[in-house]
mmCIF file of C-alpha atoms in Angstrom:
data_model
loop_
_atom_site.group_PDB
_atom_site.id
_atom_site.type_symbol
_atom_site.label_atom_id
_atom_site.label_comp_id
_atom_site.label_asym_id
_atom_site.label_seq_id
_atom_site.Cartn_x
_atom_site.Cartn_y
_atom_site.Cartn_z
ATOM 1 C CA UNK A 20 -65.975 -21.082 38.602
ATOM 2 C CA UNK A 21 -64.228 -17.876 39.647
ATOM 3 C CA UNK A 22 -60.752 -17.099 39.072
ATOM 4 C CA UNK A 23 -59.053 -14.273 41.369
ATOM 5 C CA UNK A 24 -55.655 -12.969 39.584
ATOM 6 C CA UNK A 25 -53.451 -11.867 42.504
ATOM 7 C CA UNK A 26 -50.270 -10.008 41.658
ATOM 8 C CA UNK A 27 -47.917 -11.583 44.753
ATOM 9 C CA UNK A 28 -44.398 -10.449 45.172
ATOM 10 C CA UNK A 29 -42.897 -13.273 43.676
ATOM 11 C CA UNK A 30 -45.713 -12.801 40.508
ATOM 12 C CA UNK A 31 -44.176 -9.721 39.702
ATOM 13 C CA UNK A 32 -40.532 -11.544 40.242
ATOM 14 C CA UNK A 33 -40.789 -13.712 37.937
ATOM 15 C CA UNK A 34 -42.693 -11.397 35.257
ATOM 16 C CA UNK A 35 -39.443 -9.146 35.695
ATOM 17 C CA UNK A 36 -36.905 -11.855 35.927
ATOM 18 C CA UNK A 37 -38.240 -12.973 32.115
ATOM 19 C CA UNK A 38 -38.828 -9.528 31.114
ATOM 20 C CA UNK A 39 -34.994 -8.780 31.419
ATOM 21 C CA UNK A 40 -34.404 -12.615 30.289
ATOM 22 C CA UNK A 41 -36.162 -11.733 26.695
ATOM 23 C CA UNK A 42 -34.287 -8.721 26.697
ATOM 24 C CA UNK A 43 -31.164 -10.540 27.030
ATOM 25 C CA UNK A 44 -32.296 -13.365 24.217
ATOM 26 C CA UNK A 45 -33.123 -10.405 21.704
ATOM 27 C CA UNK A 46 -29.926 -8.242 22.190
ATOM 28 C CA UNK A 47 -28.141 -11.617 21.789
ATOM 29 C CA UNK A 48 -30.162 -12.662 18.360
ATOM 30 C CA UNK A 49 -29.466 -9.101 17.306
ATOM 31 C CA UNK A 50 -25.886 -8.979 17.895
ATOM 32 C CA UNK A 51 -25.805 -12.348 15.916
ATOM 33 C CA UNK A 52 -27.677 -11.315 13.224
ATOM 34 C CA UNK A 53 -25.131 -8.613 12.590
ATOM 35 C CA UNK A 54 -22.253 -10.176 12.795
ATOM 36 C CA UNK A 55 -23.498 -12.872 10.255
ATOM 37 C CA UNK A 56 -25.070 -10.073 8.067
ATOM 38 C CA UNK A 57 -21.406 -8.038 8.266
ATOM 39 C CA UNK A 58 -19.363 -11.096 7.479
ATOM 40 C CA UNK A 59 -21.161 -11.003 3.995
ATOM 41 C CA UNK A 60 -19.969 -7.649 3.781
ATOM 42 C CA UNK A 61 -17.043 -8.050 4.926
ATOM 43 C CA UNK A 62 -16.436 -10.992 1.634
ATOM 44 C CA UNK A 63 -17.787 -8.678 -0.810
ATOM 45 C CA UNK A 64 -15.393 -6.047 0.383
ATOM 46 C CA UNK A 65 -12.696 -7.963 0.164
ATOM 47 C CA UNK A 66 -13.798 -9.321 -3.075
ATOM 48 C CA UNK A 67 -14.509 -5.423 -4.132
ATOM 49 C CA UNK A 68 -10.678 -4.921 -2.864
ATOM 50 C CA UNK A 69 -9.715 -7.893 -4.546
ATOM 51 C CA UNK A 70 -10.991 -6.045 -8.120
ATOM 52 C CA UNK A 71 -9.531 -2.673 -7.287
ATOM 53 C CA UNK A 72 -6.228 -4.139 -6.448
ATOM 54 C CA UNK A 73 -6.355 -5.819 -10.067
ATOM 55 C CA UNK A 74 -7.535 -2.948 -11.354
ATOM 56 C CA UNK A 75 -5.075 -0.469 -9.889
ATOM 57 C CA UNK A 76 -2.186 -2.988 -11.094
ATOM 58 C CA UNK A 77 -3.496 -3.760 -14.447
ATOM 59 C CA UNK A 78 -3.177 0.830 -14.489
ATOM 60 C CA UNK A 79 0.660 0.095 -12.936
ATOM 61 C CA UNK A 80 1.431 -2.048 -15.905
ATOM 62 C CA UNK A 81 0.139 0.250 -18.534
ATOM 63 C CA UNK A 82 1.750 3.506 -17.121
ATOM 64 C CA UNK A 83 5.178 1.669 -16.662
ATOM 65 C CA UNK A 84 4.678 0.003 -20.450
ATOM 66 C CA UNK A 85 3.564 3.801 -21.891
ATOM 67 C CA UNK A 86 7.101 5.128 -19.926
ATOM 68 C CA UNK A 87 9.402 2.406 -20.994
ATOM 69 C CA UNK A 88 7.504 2.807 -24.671
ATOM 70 C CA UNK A 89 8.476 7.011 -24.197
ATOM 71 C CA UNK A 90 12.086 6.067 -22.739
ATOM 72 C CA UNK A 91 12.975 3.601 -26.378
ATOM 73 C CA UNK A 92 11.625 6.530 -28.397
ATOM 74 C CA UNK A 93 13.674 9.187 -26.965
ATOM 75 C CA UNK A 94 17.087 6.766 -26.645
ATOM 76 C CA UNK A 95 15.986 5.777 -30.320
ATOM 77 C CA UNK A 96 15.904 9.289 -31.831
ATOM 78 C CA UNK A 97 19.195 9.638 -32.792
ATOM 79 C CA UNK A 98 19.473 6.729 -34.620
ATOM 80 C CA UNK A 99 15.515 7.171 -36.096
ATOM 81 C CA UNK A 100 16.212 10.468 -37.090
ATOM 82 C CA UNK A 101 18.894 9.860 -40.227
ATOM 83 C CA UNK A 102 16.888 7.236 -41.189
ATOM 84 C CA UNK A 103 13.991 9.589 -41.807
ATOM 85 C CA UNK A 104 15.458 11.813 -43.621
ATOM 86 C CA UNK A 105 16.841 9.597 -45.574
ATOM 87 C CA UNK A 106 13.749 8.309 -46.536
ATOM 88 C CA UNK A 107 12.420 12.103 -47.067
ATOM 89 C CA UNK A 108 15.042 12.096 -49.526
ATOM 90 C CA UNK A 109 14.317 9.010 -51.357
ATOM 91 C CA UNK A 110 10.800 10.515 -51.672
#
């Protein structure tokens, strides 16, 4: 038995229709792929965001508590002040 392998017109048709078919399927699994693979990103830069933003306000609080801390100590001077030296001179 013999086979002959003849290359007709609509051979090479078909061999280019599913040539650009696979190349359609693979851009496709690609593209989805990626967009699966960025939406993991995507969490664990909003979770990253989600830290900075507590970070940066937990840095908020402390800076506002050290000025309010600075404000009492200068309004309290005056009053402070007589009260150490009165102590200087109990010493």
């Amino acid at each position: 038995m013999e086979y002959k392998f003849n290359l007709t017109p609509r051979l090479i048709s078909l061999v280019i229709f599913c040539a650009i078919a696979l190349m359609v399927l693979l851009f496709a699994l690609g593209y989805q792929i990626g967009k699966s693979s960025s939406a993991g990103q995507r969490e664990d830069a909003v979770d990253m965001l989600d830290d900075a933003g507590q970070r940066a306000r937990l840095r908020a609080e402390q800076r506002l508590e050290s000025r309010a801390a600075a404000g009492a100590a200068t309004l309290a001077a005056p009053v402070t002040a007589p009260l150490r030296n009165a102590e200087q001179a109990v010493r």
